[in-house]
Short mmCIF file of N, CA and C in Angstrom, two decimals:
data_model
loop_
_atom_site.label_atom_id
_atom_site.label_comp_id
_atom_site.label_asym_id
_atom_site.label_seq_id
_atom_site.Cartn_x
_atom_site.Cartn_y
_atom_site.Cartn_z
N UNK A 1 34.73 39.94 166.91
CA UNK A 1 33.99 40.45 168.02
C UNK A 1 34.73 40.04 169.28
N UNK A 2 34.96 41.20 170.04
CA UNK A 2 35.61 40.80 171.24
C UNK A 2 34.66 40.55 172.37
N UNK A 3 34.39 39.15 173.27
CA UNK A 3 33.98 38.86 174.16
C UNK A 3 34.59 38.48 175.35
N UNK A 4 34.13 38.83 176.76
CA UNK A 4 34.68 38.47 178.03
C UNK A 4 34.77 37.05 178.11
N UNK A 5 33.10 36.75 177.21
CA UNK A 5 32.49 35.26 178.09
C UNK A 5 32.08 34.33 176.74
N UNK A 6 32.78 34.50 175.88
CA UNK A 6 32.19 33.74 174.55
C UNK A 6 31.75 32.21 174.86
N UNK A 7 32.03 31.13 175.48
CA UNK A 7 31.04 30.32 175.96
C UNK A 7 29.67 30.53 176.41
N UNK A 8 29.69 31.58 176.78
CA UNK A 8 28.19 31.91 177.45
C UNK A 8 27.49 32.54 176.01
N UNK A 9 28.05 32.78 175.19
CA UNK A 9 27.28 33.32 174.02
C UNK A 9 27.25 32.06 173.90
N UNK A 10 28.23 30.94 173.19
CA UNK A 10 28.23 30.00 172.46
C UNK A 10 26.49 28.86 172.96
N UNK A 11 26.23 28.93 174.48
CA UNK A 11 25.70 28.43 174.92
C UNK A 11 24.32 29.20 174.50
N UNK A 12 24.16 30.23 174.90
CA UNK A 12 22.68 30.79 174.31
C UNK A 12 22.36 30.94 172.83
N UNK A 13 23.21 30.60 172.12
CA UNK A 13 23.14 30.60 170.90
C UNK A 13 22.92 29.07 170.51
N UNK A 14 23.36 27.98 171.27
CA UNK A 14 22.80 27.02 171.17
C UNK A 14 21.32 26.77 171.45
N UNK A 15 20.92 27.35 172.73
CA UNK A 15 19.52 27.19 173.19
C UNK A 15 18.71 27.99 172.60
N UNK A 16 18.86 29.19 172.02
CA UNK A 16 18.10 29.93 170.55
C UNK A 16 17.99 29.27 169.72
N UNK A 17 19.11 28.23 169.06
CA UNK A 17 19.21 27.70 167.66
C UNK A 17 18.15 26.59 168.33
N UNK A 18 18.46 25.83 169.32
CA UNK A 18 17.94 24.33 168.98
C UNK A 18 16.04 25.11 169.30
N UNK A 19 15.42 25.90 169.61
CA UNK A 19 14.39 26.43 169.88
C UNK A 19 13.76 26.38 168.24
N UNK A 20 14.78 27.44 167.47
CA UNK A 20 14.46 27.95 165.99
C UNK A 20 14.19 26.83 165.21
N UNK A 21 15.17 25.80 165.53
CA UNK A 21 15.09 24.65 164.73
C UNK A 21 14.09 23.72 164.49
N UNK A 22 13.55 23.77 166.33
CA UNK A 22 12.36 22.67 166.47
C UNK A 22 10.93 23.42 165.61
N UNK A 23 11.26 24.65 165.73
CA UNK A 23 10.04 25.47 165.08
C UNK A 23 9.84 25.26 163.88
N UNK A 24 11.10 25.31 163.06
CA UNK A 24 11.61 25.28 161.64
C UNK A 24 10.94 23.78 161.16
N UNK A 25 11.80 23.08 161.95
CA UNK A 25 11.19 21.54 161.46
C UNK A 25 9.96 21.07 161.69
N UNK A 26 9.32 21.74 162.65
CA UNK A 26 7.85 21.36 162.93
C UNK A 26 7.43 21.96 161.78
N UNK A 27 7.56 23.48 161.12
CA UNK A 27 6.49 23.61 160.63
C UNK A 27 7.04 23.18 159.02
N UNK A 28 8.11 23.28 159.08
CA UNK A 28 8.13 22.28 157.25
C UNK A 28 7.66 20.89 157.22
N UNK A 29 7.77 20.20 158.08
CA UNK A 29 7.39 19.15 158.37
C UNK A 29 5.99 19.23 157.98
N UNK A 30 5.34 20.02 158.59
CA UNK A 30 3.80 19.55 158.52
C UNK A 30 3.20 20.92 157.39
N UNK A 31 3.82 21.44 156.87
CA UNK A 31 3.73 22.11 155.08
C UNK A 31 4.30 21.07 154.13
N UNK A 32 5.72 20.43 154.44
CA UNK A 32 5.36 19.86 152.83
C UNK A 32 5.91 18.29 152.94
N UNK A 33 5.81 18.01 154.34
CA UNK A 33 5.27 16.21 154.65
C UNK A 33 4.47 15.83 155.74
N UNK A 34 3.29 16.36 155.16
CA UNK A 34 2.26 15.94 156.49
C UNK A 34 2.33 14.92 156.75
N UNK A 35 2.38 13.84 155.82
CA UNK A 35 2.29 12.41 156.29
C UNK A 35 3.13 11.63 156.86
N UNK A 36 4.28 12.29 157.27
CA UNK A 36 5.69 11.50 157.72
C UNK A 36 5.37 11.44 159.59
N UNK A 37 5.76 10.63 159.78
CA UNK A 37 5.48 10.70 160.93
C UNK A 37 7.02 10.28 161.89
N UNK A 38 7.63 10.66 163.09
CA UNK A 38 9.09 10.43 163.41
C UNK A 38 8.83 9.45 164.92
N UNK A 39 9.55 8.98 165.62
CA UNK A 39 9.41 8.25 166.75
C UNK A 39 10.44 9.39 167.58
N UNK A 40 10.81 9.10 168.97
CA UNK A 40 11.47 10.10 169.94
C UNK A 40 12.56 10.49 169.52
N UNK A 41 13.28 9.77 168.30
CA UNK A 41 14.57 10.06 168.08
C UNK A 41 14.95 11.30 167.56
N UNK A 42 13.76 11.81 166.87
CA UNK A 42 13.55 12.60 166.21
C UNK A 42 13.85 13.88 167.12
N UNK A 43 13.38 14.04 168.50
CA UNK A 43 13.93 15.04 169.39
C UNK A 43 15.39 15.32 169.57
N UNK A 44 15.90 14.70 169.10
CA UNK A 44 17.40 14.80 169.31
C UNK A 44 17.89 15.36 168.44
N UNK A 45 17.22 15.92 166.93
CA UNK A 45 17.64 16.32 165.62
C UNK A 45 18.07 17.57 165.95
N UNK A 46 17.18 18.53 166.62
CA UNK A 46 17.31 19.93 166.68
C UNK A 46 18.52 20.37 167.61
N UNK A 47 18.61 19.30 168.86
CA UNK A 47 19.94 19.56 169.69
C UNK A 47 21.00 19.59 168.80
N UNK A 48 21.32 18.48 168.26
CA UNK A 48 22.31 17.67 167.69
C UNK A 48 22.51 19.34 166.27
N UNK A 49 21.73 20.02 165.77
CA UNK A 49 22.08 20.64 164.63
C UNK A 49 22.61 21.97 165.56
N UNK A 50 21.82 21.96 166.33
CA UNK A 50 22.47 23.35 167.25
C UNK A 50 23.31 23.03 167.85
N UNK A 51 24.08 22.12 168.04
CA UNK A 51 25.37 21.70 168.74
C UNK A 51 26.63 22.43 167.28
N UNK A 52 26.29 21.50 166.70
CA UNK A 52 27.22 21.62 165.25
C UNK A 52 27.34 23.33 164.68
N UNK A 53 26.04 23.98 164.68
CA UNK A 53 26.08 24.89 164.07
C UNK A 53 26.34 25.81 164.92
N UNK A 54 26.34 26.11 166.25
CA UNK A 54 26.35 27.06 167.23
C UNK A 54 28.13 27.19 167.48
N UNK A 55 28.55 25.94 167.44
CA UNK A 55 30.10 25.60 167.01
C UNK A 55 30.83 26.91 166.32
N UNK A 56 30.07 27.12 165.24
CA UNK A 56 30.54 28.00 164.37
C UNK A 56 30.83 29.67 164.57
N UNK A 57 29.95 29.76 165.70
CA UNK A 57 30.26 30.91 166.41
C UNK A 57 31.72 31.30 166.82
N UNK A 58 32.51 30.42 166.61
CA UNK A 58 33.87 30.40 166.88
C UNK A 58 34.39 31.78 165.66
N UNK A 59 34.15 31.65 164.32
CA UNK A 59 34.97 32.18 163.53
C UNK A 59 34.14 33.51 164.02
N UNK A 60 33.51 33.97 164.62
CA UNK A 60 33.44 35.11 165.55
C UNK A 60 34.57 35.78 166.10
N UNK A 61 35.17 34.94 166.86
CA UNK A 61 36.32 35.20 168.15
C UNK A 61 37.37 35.89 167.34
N UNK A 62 38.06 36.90 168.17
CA UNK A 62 38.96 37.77 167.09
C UNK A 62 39.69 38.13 168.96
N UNK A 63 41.07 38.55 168.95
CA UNK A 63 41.54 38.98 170.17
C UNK A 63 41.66 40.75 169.79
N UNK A 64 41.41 41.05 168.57
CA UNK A 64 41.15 42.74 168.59
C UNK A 64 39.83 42.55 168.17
N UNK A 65 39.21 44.34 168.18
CA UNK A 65 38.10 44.40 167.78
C UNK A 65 37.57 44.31 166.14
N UNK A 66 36.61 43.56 165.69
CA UNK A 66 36.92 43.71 164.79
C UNK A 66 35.82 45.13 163.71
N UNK A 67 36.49 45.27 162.70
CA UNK A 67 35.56 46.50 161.84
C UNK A 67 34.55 45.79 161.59
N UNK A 68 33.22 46.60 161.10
CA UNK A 68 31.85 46.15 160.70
C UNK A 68 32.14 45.39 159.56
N UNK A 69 33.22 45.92 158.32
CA UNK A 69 33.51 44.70 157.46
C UNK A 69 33.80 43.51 157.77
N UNK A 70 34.99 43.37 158.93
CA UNK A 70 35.16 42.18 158.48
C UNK A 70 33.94 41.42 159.82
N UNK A 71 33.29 41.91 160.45
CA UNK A 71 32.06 40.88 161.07
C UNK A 71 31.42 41.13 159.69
N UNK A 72 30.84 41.43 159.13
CA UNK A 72 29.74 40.96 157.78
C UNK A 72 30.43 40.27 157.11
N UNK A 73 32.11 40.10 156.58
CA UNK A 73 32.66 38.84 155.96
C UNK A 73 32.85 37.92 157.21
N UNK A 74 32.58 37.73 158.46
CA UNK A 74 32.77 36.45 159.17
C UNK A 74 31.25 35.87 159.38
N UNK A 75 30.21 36.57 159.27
CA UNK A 75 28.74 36.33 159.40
C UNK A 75 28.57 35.73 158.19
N UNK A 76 28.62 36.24 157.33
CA UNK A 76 28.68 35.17 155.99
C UNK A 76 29.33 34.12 155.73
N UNK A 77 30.94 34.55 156.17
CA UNK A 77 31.05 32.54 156.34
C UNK A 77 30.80 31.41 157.36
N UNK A 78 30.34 32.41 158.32
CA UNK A 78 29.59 31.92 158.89
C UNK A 78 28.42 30.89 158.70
N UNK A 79 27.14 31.97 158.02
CA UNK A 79 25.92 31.08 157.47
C UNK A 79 26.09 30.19 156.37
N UNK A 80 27.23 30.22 155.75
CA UNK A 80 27.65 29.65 154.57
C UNK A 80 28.37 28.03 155.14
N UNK A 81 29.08 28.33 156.30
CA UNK A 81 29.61 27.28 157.00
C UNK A 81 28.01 26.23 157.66
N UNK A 82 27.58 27.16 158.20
CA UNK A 82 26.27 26.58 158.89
C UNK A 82 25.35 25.96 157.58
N UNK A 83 25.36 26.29 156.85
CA UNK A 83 24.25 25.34 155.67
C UNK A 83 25.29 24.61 155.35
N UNK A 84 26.54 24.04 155.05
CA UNK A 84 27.25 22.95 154.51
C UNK A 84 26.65 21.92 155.89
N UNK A 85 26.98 22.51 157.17
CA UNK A 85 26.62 21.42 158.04
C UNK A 85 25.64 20.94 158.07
N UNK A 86 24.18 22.02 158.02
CA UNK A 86 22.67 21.36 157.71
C UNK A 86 22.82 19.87 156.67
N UNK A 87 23.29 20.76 155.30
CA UNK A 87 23.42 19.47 154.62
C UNK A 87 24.00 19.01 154.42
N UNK A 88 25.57 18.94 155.00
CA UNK A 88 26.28 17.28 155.32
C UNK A 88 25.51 16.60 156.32
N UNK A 89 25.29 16.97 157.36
CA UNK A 89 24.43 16.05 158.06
C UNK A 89 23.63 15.63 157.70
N UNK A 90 22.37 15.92 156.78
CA UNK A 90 21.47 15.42 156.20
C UNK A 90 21.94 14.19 155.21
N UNK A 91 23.08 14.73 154.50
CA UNK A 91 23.56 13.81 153.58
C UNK A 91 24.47 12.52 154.50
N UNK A 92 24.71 12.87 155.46
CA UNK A 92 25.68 11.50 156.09
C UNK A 92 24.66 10.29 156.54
N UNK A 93 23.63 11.54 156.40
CA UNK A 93 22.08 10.27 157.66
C UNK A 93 21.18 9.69 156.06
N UNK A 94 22.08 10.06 154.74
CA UNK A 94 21.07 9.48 153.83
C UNK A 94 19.94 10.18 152.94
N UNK A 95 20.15 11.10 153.61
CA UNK A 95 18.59 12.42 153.38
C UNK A 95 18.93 12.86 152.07
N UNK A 96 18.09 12.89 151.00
CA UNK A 96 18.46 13.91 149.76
C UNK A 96 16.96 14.61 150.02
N UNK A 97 17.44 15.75 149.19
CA UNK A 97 16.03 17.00 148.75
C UNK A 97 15.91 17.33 147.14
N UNK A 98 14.65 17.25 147.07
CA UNK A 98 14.55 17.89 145.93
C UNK A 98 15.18 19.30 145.72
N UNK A 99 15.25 19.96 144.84
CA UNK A 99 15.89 21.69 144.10
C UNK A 99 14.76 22.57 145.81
N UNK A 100 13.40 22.24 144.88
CA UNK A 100 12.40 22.90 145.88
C UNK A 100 12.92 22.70 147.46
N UNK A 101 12.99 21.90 147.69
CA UNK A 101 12.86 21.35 149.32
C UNK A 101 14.77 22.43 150.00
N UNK A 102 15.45 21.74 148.68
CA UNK A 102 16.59 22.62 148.72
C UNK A 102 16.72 24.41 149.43
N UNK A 103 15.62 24.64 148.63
CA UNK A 103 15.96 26.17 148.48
C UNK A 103 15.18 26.63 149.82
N UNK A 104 14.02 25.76 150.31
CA UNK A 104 12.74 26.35 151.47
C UNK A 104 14.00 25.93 152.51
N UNK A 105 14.90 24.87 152.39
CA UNK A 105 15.17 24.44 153.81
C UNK A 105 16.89 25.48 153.58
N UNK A 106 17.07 26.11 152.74
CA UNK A 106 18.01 26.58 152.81
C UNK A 106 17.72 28.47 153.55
N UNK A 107 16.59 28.65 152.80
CA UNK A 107 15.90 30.13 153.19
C UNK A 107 15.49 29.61 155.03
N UNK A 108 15.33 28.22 155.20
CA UNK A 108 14.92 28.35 156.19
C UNK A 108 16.12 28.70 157.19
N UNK A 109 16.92 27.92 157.49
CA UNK A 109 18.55 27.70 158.17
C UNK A 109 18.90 29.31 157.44
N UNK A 110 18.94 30.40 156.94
CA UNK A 110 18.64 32.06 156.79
C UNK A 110 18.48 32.47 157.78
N UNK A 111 16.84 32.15 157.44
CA UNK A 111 15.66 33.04 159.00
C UNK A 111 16.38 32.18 160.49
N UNK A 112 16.85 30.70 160.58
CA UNK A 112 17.43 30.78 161.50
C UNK A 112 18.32 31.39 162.31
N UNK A 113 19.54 31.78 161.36
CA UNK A 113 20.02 32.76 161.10
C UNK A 113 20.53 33.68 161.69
N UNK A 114 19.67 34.45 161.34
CA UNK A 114 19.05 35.58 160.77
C UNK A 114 18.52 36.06 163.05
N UNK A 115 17.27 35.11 162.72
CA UNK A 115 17.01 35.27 163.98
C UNK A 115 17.41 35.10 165.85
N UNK A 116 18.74 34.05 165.65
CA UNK A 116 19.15 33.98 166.75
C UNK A 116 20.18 35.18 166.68
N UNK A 117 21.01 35.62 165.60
CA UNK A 117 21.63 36.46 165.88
C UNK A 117 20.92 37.82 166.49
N UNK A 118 19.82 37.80 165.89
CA UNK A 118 19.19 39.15 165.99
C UNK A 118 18.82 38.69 167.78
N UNK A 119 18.44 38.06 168.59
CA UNK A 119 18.05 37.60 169.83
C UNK A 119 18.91 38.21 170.21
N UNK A 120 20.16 37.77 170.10
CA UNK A 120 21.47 37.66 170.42
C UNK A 120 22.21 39.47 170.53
N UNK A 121 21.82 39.90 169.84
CA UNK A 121 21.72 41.44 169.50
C UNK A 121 21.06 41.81 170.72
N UNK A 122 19.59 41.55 170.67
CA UNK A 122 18.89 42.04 171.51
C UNK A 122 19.34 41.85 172.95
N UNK A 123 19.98 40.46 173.23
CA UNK A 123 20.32 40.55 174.51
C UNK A 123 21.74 41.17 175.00
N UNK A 124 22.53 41.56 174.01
CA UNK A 124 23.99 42.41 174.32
C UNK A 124 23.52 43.61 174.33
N UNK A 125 22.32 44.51 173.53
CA UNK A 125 21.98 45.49 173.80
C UNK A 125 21.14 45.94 175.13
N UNK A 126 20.60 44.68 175.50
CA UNK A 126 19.97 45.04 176.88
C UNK A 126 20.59 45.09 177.75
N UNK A 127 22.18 43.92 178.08
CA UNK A 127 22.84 44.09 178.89
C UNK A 127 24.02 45.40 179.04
N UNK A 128 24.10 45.97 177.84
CA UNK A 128 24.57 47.23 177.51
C UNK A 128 23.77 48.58 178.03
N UNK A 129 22.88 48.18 177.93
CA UNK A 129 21.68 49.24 178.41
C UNK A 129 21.83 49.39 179.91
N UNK A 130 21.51 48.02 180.45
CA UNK A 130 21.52 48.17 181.63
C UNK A 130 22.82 48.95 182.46
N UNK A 131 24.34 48.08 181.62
CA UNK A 131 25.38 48.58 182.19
C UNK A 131 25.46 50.02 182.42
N UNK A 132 25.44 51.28 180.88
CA UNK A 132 25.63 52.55 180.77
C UNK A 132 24.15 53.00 182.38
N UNK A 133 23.25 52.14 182.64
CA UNK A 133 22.35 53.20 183.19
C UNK A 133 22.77 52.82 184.60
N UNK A 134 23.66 51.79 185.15
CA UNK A 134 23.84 51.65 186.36
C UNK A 134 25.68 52.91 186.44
N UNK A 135 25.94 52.62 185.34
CA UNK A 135 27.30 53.51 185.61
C UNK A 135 26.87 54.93 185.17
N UNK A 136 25.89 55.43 184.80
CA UNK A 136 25.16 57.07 185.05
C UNK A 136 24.78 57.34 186.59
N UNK A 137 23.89 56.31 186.98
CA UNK A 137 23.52 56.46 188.03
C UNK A 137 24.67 56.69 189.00
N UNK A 138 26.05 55.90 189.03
CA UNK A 138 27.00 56.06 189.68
C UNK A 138 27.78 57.07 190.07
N UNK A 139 27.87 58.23 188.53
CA UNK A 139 28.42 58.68 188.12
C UNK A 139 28.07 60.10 188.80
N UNK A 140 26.49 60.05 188.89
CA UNK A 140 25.44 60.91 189.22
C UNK A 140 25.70 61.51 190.63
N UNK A 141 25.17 60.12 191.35
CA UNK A 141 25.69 59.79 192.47
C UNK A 141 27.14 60.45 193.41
N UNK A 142 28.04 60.06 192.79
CA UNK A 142 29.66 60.95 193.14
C UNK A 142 29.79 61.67 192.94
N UNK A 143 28.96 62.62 191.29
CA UNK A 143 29.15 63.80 191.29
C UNK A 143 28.09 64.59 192.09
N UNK A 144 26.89 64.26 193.14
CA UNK A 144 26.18 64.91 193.99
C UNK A 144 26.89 65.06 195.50
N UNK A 145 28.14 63.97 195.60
CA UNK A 145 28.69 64.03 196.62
C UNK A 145 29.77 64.80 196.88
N UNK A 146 30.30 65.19 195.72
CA UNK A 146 31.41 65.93 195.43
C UNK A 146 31.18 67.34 195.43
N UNK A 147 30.01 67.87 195.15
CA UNK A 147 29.27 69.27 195.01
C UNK A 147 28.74 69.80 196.59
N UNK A 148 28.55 68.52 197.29
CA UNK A 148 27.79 68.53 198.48
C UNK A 148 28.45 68.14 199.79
N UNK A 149 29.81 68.30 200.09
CA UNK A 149 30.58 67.58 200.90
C UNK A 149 29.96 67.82 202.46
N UNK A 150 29.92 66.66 202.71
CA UNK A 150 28.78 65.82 204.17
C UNK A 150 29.81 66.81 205.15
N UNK A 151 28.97 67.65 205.88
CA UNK A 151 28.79 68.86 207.08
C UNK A 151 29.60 67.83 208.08
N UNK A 152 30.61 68.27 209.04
CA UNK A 152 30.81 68.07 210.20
C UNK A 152 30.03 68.62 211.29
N UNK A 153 29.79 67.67 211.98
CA UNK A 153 28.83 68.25 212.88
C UNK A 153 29.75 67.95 214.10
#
C-alpha cells in the first residue's frame, strides 16, 4: 500500500488498537475471570500491545502499488505476526492459557483485527470522498468559467 503519511496511519492505528484492546480485555476479563482483580499497572497493558502490534503495520509499506493479492498475503502475515506478539508477550510476563482461553483470546486479537483495519478503511474512504468532491467542485467551477468568460465592461 502506497502512503504519503504512513506514520500518521501507524499512529491511528495505534490509538484504534490500544481502544480495541482495552475493550477486549475488559470484557474477557470479566467473562472468564471475574475474580481477578489488576492494580494501575494494568493500564499500561493495552498501550504497550498497541505499540508492538501497530509496529507491524510496517510490512504494509511497499514503494509501488501493491495488487489486492499481495495486500491479502501481507494482511495475513500481518495478523499472524500480531498474535505471535500477543503471545510472546504474554509468555515473556509468565502468562500461560489454557487450549480454551487460547482460541477466545486468539479469535479475539481477529476481531481486533479485523476492526481497526476496517476503521481504518473507513477513514481513507472518507478522506477520499471528501478529496474527489472538493476536486468536482473545482472542476465544475473552471469549467463554468470557461463557458462564461467575465464581460468587459
Amino acid at each position: 500500500m502506497k502512503k504519503d503519511n504512513p506514520l500518521t496511519d501507524i499512529l491511528l492505528a495505534f490509538f484504534i488498537t490500544t481502544a480495541c484492546i482495552t475493550i477486549l480485555e475488559g470484557t474477557l476479563g470479566v467473562l472468564l475471570f471475574p475474580d481477578l482483580r489488576f492494580g494501575y499497572t494494568a493500564f499500561f497493558s493495552p498501550p504497550l500491545f498497541a505499540l508492538f502490534t501497530s509496529s507491524s503495520g510496517l510490512v504494509m509499506l511497499s514503494r509501488k502499488e501493491l495488487s489486492v493479492r499481495q495486500v491479502i498475503v501481507r494482511r495475513i502475515l500481518q495478523l499472524i505476526w500480531i498474535e505471535v506478539i500477543v503471545f510472546g508477550l504474554n509468555l515473556i510476563a509468565g502468562i500461560t492459557f489454557e487450549p480454551f482461553i487460547i482460541a477466545v483470546l486468539s479469535l479475539g486479537v481477529a476481531a481486533v483485527f479485523v476492526t481497526v483495519n476496517l476503521m481504518m478503511w473507513l477513514n481513507d474512504r472518507r478522506i477520499a470522498s471528501n478529496f474527489n468532491r472538493k476536486l468536482r467542485s473545482m472542476q465544475d467551477e473552471a469549467q463554468s468559467q470557461q463557458s462564461f468568460p467575465p464581460s468587459e465592461s
